mmCIF file of C-alpha atoms in Angstrom:
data_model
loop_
_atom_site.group_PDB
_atom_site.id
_atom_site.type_symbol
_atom_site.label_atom_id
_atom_site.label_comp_id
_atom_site.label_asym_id
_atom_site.label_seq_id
_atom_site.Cartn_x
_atom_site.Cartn_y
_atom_site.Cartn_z
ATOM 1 C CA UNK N 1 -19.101 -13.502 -10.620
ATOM 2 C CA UNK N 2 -21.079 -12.227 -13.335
ATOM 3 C CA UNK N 3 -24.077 -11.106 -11.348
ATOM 4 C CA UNK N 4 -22.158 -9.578 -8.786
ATOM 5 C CA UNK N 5 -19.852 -7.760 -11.125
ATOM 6 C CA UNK N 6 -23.076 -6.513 -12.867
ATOM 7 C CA UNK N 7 -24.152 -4.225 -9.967
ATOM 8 C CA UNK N 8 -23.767 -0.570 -10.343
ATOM 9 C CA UNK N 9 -21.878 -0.068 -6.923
ATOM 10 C CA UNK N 10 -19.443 -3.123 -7.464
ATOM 11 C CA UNK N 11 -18.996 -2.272 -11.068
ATOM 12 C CA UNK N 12 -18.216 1.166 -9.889
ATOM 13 C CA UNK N 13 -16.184 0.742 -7.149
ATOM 14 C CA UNK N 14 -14.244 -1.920 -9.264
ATOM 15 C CA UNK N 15 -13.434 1.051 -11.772
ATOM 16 C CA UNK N 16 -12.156 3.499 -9.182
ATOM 17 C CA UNK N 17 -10.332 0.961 -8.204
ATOM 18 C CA UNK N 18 -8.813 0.198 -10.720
ATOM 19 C CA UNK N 19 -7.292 3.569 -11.692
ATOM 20 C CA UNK N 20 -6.288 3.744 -8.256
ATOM 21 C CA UNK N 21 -4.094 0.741 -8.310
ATOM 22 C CA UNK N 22 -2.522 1.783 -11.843
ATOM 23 C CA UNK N 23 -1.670 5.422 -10.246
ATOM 24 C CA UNK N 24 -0.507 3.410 -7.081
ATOM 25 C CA UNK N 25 1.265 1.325 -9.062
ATOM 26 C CA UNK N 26 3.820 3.663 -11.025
ATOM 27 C CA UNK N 27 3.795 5.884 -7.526
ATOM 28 C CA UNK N 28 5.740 2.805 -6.382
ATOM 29 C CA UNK N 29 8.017 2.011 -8.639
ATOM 30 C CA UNK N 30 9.145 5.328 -9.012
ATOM 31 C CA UNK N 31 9.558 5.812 -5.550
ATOM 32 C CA UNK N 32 11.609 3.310 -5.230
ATOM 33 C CA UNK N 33 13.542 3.606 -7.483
ATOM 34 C CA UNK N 34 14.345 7.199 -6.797
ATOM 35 C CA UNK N 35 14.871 5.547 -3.058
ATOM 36 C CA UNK N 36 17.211 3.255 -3.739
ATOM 37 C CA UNK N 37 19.784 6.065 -4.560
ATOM 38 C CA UNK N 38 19.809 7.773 -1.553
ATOM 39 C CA UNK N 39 19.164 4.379 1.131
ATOM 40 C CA UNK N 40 22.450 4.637 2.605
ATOM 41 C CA UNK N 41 21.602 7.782 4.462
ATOM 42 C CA UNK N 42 19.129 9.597 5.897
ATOM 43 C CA UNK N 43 19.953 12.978 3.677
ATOM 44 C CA UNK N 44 17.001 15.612 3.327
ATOM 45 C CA UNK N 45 15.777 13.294 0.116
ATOM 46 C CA UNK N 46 15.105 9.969 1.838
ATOM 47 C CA UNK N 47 13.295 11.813 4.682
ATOM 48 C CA UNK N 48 11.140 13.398 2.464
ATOM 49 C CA UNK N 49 10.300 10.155 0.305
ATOM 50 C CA UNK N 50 9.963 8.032 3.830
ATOM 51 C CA UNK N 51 7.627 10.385 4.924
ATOM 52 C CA UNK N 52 6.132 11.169 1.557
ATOM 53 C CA UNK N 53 5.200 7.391 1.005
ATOM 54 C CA UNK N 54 3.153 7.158 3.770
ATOM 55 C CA UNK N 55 1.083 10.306 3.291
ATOM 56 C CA UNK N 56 0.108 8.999 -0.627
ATOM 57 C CA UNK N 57 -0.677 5.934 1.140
ATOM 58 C CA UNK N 58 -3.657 8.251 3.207
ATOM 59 C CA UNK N 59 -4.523 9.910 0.124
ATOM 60 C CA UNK N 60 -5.115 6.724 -1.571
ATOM 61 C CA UNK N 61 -6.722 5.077 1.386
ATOM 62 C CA UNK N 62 -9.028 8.055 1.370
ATOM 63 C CA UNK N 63 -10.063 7.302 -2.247
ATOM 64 C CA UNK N 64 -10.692 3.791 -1.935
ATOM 65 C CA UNK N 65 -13.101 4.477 1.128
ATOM 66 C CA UNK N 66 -14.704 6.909 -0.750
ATOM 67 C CA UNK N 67 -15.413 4.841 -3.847
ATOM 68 C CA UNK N 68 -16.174 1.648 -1.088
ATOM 69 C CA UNK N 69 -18.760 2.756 0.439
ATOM 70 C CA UNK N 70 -21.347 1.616 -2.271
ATOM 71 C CA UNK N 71 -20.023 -2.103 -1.654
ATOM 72 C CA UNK N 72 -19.082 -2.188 2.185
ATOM 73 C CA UNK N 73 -18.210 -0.251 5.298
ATOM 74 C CA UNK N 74 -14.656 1.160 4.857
ATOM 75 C CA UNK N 75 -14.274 1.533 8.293
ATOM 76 C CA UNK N 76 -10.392 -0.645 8.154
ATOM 77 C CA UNK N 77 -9.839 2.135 5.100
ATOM 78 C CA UNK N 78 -10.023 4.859 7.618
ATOM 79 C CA UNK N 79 -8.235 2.809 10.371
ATOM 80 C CA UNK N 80 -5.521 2.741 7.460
ATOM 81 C CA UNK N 81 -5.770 6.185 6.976
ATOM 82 C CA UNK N 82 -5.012 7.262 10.374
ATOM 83 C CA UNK N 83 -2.260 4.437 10.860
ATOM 84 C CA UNK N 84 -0.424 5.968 7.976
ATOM 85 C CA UNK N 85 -0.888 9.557 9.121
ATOM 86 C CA UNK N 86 0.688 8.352 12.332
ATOM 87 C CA UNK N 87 3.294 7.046 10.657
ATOM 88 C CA UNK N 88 4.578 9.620 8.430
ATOM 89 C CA UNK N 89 4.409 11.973 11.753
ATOM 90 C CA UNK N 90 6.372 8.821 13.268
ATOM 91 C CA UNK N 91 8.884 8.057 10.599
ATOM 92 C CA UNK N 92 9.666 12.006 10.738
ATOM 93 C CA UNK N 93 10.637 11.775 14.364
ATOM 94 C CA UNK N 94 12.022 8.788 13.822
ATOM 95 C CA UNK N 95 14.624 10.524 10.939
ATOM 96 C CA UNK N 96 16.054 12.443 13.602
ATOM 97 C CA UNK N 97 17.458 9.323 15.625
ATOM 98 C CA UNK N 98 18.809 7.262 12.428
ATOM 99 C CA UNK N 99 17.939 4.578 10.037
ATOM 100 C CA UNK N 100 17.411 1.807 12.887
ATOM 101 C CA UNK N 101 14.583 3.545 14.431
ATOM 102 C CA UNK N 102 12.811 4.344 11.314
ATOM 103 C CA UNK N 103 13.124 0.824 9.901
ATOM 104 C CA UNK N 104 11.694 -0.203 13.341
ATOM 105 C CA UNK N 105 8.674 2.364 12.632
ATOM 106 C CA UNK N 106 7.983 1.741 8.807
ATOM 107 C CA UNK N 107 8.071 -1.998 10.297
ATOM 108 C CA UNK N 108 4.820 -1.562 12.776
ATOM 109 C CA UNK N 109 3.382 0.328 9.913
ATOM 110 C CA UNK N 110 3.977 -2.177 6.981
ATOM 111 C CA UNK N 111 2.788 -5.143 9.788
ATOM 112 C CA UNK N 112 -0.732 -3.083 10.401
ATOM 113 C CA UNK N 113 -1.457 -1.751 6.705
ATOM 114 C CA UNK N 114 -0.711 -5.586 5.404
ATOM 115 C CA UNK N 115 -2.842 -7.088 7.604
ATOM 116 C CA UNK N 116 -5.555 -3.945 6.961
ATOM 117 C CA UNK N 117 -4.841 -4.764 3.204
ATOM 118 C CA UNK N 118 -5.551 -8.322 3.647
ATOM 119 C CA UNK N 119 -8.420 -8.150 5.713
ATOM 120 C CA UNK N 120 -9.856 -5.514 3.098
ATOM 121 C CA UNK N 121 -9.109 -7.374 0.320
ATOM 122 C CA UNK N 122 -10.413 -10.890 1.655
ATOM 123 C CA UNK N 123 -13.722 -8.886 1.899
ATOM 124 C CA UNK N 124 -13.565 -7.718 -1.484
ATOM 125 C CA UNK N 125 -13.175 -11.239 -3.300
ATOM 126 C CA UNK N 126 -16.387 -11.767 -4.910
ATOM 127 C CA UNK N 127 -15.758 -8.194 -7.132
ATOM 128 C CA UNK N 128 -12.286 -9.672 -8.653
ATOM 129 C CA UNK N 129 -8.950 -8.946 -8.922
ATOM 130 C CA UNK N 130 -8.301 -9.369 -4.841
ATOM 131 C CA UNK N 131 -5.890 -12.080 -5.007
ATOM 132 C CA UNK N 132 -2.889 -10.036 -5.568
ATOM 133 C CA UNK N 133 -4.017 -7.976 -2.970
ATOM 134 C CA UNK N 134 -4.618 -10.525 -0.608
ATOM 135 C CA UNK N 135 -1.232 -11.516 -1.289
ATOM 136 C CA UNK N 136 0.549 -8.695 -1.081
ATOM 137 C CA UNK N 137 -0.846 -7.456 2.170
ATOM 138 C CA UNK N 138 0.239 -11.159 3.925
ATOM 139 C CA UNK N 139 4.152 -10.461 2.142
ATOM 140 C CA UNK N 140 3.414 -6.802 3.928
ATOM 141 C CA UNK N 141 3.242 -8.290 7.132
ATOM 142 C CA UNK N 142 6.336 -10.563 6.801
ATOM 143 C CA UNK N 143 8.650 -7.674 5.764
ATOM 144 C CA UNK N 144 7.444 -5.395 8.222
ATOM 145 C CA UNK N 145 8.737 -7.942 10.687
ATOM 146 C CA UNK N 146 11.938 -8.564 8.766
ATOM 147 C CA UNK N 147 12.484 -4.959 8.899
ATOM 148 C CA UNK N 148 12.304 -4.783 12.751
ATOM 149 C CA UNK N 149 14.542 -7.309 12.898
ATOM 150 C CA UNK N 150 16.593 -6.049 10.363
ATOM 151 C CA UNK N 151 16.914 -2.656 12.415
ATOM 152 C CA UNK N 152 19.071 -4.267 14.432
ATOM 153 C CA UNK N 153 21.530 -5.107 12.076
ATOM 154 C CA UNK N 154 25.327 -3.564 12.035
ATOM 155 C CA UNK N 155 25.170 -0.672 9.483
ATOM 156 C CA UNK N 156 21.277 -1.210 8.570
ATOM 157 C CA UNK N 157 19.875 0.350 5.646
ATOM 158 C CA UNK N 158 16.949 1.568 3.963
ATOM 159 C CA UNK N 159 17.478 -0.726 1.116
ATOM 160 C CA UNK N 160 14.881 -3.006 2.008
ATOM 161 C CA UNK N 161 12.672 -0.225 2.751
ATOM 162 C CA UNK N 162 12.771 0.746 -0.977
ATOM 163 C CA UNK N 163 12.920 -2.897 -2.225
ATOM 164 C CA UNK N 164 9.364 -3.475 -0.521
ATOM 165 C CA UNK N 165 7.779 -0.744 -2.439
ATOM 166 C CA UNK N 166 8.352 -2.667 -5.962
ATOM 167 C CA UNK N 167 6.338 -5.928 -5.083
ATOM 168 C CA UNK N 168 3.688 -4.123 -3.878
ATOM 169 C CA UNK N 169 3.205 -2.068 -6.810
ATOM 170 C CA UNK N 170 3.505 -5.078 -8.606
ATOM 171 C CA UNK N 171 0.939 -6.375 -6.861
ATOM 172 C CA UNK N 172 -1.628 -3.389 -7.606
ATOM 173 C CA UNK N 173 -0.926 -3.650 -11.077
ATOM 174 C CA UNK N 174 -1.853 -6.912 -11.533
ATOM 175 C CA UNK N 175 -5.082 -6.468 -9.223
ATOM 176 C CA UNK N 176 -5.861 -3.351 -11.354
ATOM 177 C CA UNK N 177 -5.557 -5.544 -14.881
ATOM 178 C CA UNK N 178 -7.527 -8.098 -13.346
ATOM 179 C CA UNK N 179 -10.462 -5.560 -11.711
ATOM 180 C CA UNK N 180 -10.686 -4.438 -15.491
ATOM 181 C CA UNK N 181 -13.622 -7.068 -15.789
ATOM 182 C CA UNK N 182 -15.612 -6.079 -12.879
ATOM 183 C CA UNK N 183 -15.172 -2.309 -13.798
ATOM 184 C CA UNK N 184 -17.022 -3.134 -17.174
ATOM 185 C CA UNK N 185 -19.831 -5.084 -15.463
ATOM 186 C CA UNK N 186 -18.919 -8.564 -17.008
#
C-alpha cells in the first residue's frame, strides 16, 4: 500500500477525502439528530431537512469527483450527483402526498447511492480507508429497501429515515481516520 499511497494524486485525493468524510460526518449526525424531533410529521422543518440532505449529498458528490479525477474516472460520482438532485426535487413532491410516499422515494434513492457508494468505494481499495465505505453503501441498499417496505406500514414514520443518517456518518468517520495514512503518503 505504501507505493500506491506514495503517489501525488492518491495521496491527494486521499486528503480531500478525508476532510470530506469528517465534514460529512458531523453533517450527519446533526441532521439526524435535529430529524428525529420532528419525524412524526411532515411540518415545514422535516421537509426542509429531507430535502436538504440530499442536496449536501450533490455538493459532496461534486467534491469527491473533483478531487477523483487524479485517481479514476468519477463518472458513478456524477451519476450520484444527478440521482440526488432528482431526489431532493422528488422527495419535495413527494412531501406534498405524506410520509409513505417520501419513505418510498428516499428508499430508490438510498438503494442507488449505496450501491454507487459501493461500487465507488470497491474501486478505491488500494488508497485505504474503503472498507467502511464499502460497508456502508451495501447497509445503504438494505435500508433503502426496508424503507419501501416500511412505507407501507400503518402510521409510518420518518424515524428510520433519520436513524439511517447516523451509521452512515459513522461510517465516514471511520473511513476518514483510516484515509489519514494515505493522505500523508505512508
Amino acid at each position: 500500500m505504501s507505493s500506491i499511497a506514495a503517489t501525488p494524486g492518491i495521496s491527494g485525493t486521499a486528503l480531500t477525502l478525508r476532510r470530506l468524510y469528517f465534514v460529512r460526518f458531523a453533517f450527519a449526525i446533526v441532521w439526524a439528530l435535529v430529524m428525529f424531533t420532528t419525524a412524526a410529521t411532515l411540518g415545514p422543518l422535516a421537509i426542509t431537512l429531507l430535502v436538504l440532505y440530499p442536496l449536501f449529498d450533490v455538493a459532496a458528490a461534486v467534491i469527491d469527483a473533483r478531487a477523483s479525477r487524479t485517481t479514476g474516472s468519477p463518472a458513478l460520482l456524477y451519476v450520484n450527483v444527478a440521482v440526488s438532485l432528482i431526489t431532493a426535487i422528488g422527495v419535495a413532491i413527494a412531501c406534498t402526498s405524506g410520509i409513505p410516499a417520501v419513505l418510498r422515494v428516499w428508499g430508490a434513492w438510498a438503494i442507488v447511492a449505496g450501491a454507487v457508494q459501493l461500487i465507488v468505494a470497491v474501486t478505491r481499495r488500494k488508497m485505504g480507508g474503503q472498507w467502511p465505505m464499502i460497508i456502508s453503501g451495501a447497509i445503504s441498499v438494505l435500508a433503502g429497501a426496508s424503507f419501501i417496505l416500511g412505507a407501507a406500514a400503518p402510521n409510518a414514520t420518518l424515524t428510520n429515515a433519520a436513524g439511517y443518517a447516523i451509521p452512515g456518518g459513522i461510517f465516514f468517520l471511520i473511513s476518514a481516520i483510516r484515509l489519514g495514512r494515505a493522505a500523508k503518503g505512508n
